[in-house]
Coordinates of N, CA and C and ligand atoms in Angstrom, one line a residue:
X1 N 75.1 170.8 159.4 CA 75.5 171.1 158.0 C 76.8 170.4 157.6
X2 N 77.2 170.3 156.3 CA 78.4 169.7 155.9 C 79.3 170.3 156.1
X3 N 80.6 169.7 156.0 CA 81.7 170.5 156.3 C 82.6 171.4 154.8
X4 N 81.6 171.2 153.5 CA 82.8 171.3 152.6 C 81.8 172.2 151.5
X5 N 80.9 173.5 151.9 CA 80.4 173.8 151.4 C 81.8 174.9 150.6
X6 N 81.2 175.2 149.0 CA 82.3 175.7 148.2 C 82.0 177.5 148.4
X7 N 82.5 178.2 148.4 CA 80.8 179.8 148.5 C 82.3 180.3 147.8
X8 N 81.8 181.4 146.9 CA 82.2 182.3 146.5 C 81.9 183.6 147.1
X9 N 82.3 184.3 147.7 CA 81.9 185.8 148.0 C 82.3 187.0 146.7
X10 N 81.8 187.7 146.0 CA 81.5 188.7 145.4 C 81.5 190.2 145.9
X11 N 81.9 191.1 145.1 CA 81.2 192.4 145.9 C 82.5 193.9 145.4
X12 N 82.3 194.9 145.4 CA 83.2 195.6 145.1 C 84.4 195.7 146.6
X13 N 85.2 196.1 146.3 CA 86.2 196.9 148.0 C 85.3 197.4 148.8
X14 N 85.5 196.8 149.6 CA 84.7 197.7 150.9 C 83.2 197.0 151.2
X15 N 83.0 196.2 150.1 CA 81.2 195.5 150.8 C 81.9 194.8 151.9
X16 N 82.9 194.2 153.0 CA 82.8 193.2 153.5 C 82.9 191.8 153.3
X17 N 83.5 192.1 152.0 CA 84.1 190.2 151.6 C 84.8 189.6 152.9
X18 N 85.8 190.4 153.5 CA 86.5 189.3 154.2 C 86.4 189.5 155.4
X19 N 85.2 190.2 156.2 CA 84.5 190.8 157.4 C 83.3 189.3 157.0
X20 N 83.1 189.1 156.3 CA 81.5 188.0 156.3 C 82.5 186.5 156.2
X21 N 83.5 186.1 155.1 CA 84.3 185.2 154.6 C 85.1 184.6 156.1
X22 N 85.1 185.3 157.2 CA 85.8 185.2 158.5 C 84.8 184.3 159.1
X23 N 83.2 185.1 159.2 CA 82.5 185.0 159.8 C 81.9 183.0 159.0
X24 N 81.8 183.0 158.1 CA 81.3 181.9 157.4 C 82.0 180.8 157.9
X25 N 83.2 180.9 157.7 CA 84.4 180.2 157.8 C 84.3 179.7 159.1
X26 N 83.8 180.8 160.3 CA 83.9 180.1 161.6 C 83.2 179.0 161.6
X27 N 81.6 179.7 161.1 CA 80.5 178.9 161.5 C 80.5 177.4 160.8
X28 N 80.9 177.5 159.6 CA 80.8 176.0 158.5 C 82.2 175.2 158.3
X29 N 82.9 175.9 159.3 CA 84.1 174.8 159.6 C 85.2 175.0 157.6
X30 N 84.9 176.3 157.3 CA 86.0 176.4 155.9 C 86.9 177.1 156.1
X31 N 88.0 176.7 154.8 CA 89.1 178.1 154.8 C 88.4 179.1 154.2
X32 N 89.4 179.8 154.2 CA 88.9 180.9 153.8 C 90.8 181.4 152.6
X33 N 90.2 181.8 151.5 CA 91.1 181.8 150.2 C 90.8 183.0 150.0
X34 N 92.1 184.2 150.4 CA 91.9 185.2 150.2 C 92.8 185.8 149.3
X35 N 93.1 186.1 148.1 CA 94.1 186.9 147.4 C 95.0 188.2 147.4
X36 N 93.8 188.5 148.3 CA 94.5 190.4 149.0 C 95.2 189.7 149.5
X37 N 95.1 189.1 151.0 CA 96.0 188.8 152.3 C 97.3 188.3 152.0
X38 N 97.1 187.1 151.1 CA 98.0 186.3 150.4 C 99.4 187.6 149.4
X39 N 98.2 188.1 149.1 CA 99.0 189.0 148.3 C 100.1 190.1 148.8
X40 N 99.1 190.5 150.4 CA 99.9 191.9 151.1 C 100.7 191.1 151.9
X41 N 100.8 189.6 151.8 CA 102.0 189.0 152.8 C 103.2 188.9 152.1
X42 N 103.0 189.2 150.6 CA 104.3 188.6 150.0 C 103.9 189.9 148.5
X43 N 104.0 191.3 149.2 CA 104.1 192.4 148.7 C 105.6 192.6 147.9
X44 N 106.5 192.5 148.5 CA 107.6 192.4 148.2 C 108.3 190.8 147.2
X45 N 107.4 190.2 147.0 CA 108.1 188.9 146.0 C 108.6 189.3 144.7
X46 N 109.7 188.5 144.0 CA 110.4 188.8 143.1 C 109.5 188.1 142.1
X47 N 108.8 189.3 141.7 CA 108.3 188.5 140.1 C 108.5 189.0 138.7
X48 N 110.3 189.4 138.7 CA 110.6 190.2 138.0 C 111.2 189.0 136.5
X49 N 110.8 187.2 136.9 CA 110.9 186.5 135.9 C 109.8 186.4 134.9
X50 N 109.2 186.9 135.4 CA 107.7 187.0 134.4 C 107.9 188.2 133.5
X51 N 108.2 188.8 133.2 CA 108.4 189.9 132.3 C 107.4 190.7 132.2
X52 N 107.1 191.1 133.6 CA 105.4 192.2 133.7 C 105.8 193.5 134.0
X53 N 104.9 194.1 133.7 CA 105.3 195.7 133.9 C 106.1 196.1 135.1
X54 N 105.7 195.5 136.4 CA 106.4 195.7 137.8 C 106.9 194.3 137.8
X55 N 108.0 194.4 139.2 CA 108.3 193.3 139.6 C 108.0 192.9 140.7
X56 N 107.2 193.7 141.2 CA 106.7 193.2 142.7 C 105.3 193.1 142.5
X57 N 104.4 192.1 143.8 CA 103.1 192.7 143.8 C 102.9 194.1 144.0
X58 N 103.6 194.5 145.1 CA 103.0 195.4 146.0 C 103.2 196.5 145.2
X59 N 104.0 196.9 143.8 CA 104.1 198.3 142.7 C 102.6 198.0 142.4
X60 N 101.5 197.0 142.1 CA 100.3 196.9 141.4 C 99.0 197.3 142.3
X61 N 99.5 197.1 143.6 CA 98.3 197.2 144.9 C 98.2 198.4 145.2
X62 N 99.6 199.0 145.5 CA 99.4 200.5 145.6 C 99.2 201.1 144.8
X63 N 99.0 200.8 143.9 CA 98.2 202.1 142.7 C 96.7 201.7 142.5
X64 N 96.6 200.5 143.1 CA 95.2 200.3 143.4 C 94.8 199.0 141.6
X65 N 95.9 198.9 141.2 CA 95.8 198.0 139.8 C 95.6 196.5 140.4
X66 N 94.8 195.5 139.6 CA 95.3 194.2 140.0 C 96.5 193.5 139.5
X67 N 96.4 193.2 140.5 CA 98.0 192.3 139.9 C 97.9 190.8 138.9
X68 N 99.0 190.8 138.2 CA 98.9 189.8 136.9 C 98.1 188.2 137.2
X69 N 97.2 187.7 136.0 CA 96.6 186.8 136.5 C 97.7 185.6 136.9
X70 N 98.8 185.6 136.5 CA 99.8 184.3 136.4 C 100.3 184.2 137.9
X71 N 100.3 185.3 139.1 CA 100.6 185.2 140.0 C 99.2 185.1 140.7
X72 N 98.4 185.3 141.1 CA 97.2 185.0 141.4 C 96.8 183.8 141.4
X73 N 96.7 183.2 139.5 CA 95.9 181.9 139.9 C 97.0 181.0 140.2
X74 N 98.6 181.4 140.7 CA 99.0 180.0 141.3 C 98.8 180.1 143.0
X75 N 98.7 181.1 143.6 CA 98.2 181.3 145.0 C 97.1 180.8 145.1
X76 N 95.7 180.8 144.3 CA 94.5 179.7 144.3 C 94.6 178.3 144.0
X77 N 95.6 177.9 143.3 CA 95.5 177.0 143.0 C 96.0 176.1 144.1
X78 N 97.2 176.4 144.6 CA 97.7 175.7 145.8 C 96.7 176.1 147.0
X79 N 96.0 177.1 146.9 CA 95.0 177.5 148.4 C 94.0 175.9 148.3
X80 N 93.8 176.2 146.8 CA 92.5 175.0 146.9 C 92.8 173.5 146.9
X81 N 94.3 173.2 146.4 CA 94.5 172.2 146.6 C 94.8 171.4 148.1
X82 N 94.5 172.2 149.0 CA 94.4 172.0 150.7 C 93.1 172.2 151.1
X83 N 91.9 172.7 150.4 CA 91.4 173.2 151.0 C 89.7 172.1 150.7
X84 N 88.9 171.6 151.4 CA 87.7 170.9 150.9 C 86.5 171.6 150.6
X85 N 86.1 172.2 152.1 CA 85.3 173.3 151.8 C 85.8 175.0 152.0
X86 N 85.5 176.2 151.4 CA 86.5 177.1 151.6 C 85.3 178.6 151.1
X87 N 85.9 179.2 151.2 CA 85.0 180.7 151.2 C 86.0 181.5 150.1
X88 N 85.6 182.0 149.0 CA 86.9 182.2 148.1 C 86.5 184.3 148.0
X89 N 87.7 185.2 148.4 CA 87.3 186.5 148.6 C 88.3 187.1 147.9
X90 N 88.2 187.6 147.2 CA 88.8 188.5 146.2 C 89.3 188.0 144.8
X91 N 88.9 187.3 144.4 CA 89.1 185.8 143.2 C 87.6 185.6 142.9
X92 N 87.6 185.6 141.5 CA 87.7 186.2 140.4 C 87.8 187.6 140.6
X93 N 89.2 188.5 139.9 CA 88.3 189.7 139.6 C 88.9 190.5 138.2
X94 N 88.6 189.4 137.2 CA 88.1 189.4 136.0 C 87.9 188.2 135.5
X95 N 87.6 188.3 134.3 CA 86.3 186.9 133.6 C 87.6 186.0 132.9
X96 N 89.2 186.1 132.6 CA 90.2 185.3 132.4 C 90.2 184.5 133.9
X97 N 90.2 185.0 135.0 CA 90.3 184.6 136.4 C 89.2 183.5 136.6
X98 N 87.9 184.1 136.0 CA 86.6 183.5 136.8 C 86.8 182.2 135.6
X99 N 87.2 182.4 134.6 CA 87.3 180.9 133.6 C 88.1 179.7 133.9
X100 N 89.5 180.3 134.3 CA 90.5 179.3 134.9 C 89.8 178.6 136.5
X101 N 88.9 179.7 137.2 CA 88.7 178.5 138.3 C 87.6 178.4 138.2
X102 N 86.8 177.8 137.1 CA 85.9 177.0 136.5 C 86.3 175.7 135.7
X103 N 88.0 176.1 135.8 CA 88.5 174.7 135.3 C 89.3 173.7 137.0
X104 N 89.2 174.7 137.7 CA 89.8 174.2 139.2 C 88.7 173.6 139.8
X105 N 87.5 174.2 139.8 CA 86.5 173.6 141.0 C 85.2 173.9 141.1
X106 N 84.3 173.1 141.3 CA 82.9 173.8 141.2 C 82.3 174.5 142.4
X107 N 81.0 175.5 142.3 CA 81.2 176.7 143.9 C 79.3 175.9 143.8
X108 N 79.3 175.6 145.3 CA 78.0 175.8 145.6 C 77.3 177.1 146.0
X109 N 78.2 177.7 146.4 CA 76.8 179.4 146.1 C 78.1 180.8 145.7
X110 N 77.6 181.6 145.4 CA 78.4 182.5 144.6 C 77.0 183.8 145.2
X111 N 77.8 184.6 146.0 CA 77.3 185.4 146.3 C 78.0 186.9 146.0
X112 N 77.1 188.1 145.8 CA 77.4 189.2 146.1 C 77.0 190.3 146.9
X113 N 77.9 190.6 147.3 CA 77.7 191.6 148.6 C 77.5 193.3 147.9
X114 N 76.4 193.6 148.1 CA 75.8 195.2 147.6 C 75.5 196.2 148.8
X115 N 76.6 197.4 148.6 CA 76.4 198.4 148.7 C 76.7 199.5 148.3
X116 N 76.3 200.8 148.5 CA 76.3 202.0 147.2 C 77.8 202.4 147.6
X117 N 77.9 203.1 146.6 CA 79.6 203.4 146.4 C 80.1 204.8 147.5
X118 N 79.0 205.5 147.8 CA 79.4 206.7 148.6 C 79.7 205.7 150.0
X119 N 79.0 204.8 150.0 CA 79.5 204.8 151.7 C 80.8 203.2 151.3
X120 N 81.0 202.7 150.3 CA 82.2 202.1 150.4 C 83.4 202.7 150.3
X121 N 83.3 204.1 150.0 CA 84.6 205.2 149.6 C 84.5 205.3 151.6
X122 N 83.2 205.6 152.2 CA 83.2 206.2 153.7 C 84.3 204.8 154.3
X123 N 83.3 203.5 154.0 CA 84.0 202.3 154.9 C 85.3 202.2 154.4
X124 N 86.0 202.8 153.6 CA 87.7 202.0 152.8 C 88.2 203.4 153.6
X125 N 88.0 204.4 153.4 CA 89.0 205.7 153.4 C 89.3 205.7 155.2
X126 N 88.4 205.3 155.6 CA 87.9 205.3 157.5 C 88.8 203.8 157.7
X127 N 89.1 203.2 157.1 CA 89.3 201.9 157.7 C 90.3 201.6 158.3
X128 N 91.2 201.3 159.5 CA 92.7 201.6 159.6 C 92.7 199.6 160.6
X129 N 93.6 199.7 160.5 CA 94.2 197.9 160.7 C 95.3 198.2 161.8
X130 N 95.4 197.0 162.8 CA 96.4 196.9 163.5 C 97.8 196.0 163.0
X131 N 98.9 196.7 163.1 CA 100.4 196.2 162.5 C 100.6 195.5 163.0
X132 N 100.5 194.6 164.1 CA 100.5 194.0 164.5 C 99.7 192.6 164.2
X133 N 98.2 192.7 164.6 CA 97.6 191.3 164.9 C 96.3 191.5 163.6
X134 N 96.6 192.8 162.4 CA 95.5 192.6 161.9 C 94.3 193.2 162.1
X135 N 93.8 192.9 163.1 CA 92.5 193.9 163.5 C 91.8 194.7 162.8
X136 N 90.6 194.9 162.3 CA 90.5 195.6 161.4 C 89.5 197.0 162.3
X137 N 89.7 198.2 162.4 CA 88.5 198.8 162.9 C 88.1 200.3 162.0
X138 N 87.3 200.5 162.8 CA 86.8 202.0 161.5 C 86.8 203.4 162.4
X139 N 87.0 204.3 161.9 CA 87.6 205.5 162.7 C 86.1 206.4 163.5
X140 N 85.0 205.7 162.3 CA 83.5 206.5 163.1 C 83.0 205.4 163.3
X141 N 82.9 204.1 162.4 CA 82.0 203.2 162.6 C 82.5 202.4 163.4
X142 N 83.5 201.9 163.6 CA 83.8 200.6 164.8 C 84.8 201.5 165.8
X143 N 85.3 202.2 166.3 CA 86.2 203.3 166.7 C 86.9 201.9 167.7
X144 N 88.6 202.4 167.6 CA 88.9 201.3 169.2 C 88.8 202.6 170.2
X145 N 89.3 202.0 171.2 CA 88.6 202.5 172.6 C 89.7 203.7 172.5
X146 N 91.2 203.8 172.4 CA 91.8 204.8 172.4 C 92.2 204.7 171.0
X147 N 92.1 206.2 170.6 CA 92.2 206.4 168.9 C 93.7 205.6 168.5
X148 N 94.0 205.3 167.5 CA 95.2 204.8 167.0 C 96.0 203.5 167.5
X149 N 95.1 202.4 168.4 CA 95.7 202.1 169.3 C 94.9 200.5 169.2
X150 N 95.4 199.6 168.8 CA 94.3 198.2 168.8 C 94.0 197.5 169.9
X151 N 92.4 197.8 170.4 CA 92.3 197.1 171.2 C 92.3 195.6 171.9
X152 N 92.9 195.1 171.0 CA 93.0 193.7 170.9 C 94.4 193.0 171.8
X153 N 95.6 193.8 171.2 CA 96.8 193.6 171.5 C 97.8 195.4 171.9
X154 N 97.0 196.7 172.1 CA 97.9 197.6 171.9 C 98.7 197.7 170.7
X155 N 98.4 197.2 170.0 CA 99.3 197.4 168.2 C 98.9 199.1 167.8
X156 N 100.3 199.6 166.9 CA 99.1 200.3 166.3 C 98.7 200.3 164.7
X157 N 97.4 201.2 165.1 CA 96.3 200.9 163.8 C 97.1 202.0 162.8
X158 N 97.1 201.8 161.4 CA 97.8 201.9 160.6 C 96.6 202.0 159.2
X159 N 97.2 202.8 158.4 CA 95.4 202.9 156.9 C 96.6 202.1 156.2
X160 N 95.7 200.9 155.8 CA 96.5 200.3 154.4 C 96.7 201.3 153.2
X161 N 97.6 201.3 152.5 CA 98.2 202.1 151.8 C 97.2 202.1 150.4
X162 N 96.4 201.3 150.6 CA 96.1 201.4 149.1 C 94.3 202.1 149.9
X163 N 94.0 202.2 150.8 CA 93.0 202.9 151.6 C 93.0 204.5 151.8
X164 N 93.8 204.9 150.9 CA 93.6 206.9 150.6 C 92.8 206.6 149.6
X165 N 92.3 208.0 149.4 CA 91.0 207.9 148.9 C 91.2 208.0 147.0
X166 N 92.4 208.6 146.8 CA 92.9 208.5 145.6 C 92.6 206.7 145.0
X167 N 93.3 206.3 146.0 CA 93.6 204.4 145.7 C 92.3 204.3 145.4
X168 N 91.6 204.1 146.6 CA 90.5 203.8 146.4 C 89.6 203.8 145.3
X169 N 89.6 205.3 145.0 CA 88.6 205.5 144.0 C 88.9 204.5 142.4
X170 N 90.4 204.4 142.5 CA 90.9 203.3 141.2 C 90.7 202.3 141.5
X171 N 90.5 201.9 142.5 CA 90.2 200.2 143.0 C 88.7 200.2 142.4
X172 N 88.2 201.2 142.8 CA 86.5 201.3 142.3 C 86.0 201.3 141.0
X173 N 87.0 201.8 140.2 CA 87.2 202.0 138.7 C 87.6 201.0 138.4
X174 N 88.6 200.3 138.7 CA 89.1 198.7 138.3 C 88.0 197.6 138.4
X175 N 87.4 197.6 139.7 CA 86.1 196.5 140.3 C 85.0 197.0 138.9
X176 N 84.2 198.0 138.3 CA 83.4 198.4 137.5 C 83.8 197.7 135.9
X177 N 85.3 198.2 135.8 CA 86.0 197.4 134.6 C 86.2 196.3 134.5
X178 N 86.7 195.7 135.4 CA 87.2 194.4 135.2 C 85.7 193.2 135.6
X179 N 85.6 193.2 137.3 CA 84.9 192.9 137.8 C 83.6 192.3 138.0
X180 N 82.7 193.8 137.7 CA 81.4 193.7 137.2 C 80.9 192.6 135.9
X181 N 81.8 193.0 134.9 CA 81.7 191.6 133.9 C 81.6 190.2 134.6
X182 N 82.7 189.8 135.9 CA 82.6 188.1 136.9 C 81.0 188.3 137.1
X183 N 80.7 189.2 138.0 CA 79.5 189.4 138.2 C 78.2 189.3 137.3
X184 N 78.8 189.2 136.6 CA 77.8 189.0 135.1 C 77.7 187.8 134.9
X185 N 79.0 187.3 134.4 CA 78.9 186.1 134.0 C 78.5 185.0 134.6
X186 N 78.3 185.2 136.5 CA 77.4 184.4 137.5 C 76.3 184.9 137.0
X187 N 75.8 185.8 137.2 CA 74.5 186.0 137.0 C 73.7 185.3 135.7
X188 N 74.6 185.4 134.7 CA 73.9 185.0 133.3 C 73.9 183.5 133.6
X189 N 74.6 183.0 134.5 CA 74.2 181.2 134.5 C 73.6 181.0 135.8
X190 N 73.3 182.3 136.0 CA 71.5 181.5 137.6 C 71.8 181.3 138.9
X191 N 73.7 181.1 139.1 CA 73.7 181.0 140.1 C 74.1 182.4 141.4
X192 N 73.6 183.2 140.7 CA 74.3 184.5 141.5 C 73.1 185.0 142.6
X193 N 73.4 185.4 144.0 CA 72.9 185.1 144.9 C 72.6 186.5 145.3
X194 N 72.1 187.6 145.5 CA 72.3 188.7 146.0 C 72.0 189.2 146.6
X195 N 73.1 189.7 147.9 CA 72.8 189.9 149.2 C 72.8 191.6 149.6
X196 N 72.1 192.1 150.4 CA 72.7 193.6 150.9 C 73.6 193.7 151.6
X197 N 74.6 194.2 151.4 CA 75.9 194.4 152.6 C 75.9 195.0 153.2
X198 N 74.4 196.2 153.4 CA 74.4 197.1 154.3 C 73.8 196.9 156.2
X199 N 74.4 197.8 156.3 CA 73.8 197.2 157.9 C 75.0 197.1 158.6
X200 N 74.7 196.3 159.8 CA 76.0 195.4 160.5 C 76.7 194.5 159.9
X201 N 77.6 194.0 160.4 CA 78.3 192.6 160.2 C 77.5 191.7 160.2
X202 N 76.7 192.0 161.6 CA 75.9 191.0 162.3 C 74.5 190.7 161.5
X203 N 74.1 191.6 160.7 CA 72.6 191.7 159.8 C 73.4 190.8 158.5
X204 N 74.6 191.5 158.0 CA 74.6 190.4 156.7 C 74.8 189.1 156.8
X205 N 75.7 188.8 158.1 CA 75.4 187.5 158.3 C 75.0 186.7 158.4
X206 N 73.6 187.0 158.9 CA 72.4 186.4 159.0 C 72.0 185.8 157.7
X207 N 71.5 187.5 156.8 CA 71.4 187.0 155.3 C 72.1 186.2 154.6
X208 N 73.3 186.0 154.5 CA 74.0 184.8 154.3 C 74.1 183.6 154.9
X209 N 74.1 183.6 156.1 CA 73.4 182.2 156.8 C 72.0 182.0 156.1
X210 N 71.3 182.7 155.9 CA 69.7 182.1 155.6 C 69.4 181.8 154.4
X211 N 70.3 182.3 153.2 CA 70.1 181.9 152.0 C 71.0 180.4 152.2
X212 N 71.9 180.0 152.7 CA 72.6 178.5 152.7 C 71.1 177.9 153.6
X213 N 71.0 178.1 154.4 CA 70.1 177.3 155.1 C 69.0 177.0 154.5
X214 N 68.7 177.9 153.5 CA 67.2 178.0 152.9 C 67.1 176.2 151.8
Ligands
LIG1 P1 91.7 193.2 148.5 O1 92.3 193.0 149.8 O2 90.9 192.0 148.0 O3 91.0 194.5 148.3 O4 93.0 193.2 147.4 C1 94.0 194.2 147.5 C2 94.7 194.3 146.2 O5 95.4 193.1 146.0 C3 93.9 194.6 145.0 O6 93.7 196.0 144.8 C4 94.8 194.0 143.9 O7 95.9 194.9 143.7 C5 95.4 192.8 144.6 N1 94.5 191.6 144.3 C6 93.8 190.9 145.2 N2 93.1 189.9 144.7 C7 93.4 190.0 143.3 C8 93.0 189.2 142.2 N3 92.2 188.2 142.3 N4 93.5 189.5 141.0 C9 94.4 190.6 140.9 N5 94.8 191.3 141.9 C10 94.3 191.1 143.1

């Protein structure tokens, strides 16, 4: 396969955008352009020159709001100007966003990841990370070996702050508002791809390997 396929991943919180966007990325040799990560690295940046309602990202994340598009699309902009082939996860998430990087770059597949909302509230609220190295695991579904405790490095696992179930549920409300419109707007030009996100890691990946391969 080539090295520089473009993929968009889609999908509300909690489908597994950047649980599959990891996995792609190994196999087809891309980056991977993530706006959360980017974002919770530099929670604390002063963007108190822009005259936005907060001055940090991280006032917008924890209430579960997205953060302003003017900081966003310059984090994409520089992601993509490094990047040939790349997996893009959490960008677009509104139709101002999805317009501007229709003026950045064209996507060979634009997928969405579906699953019902009762068990994305189960996968987000369950989900706890290691402070350390990242790790991502789940308290019923992937459990580490000793509770609280990452078995990767001994770090410990920690709930992202915007992962109570309050956040949540406004992230869910935000993805329906804002979101679902991106989702539209691939759909209404043909190229929107749709996958089940249910199952394993290991089952969606497949399905996403097989629709590229197809
Ligand atoms: P995620 O890790 O993708 O669920 O993103 C976590 C949070 O970062 C979101 O709830 C937003 O506050 C912010 N964020 C991530 N990507 C974007 C984006 N494309 N536009 C605006 N805010 C974003």
């Amino acid at each position: 396969m080539s090295d520089d396929h473009r993929v968009l991943l889609l999908g509300p919180p909690g489908a597994g955008k950047g649980t599959q966007s990891d996995r792609l990325a190994a196999e087809y040799g891309l980056d991977v352009i993530t706006t959360g990560d980017a974002l919770r690295n530099n929670k604390q940046m002063d963007i108190s020159d822009l005259g936005l309602e907060y001055d940090t990202p991280g006032e917008y994340m924890d209430r579960g709001e997205l953060v302003p598009d003017a900081v966003v699309n310059e984090i994409v902009v520089s992601a993509l100007a490094d990047a040939d082939g790349f997996v893009l996860d959490g960008y677009p998430r509104n139709l101002d966003q999805a317009e501007y990087l229709s003026e950045q770059t064209a996507l060979d597949y634009v997928f969405l990841l579906e699953v019902p909302e009762a068990e994305l509230i189960d996968r987000l609220t369950g989900r706890r990370v290691c402070a350390a190295c990242g790790e991502t695991f789940h308290v019923d579904f992937d459990p580490p070996e000793e509770p609280g405790v990452c078995d990767v490095d001994g770090g410990e696992l920690v709930q992202r702050e915007d992962d109570t179930e309050e956040t949540v549920r406004e992230r869910l409300r935000v993805y329906e508002d804002e979101t679902a419109p991106v989702v539209d707007h691939y759909r209404e030009r043909d190229v929107l791809v749709e996958v089940s996100g249910e199952g394993t890691p290991d089952d969606v990946f497949d399905r996403l390997v097989s629709q590229i391969e197809s």
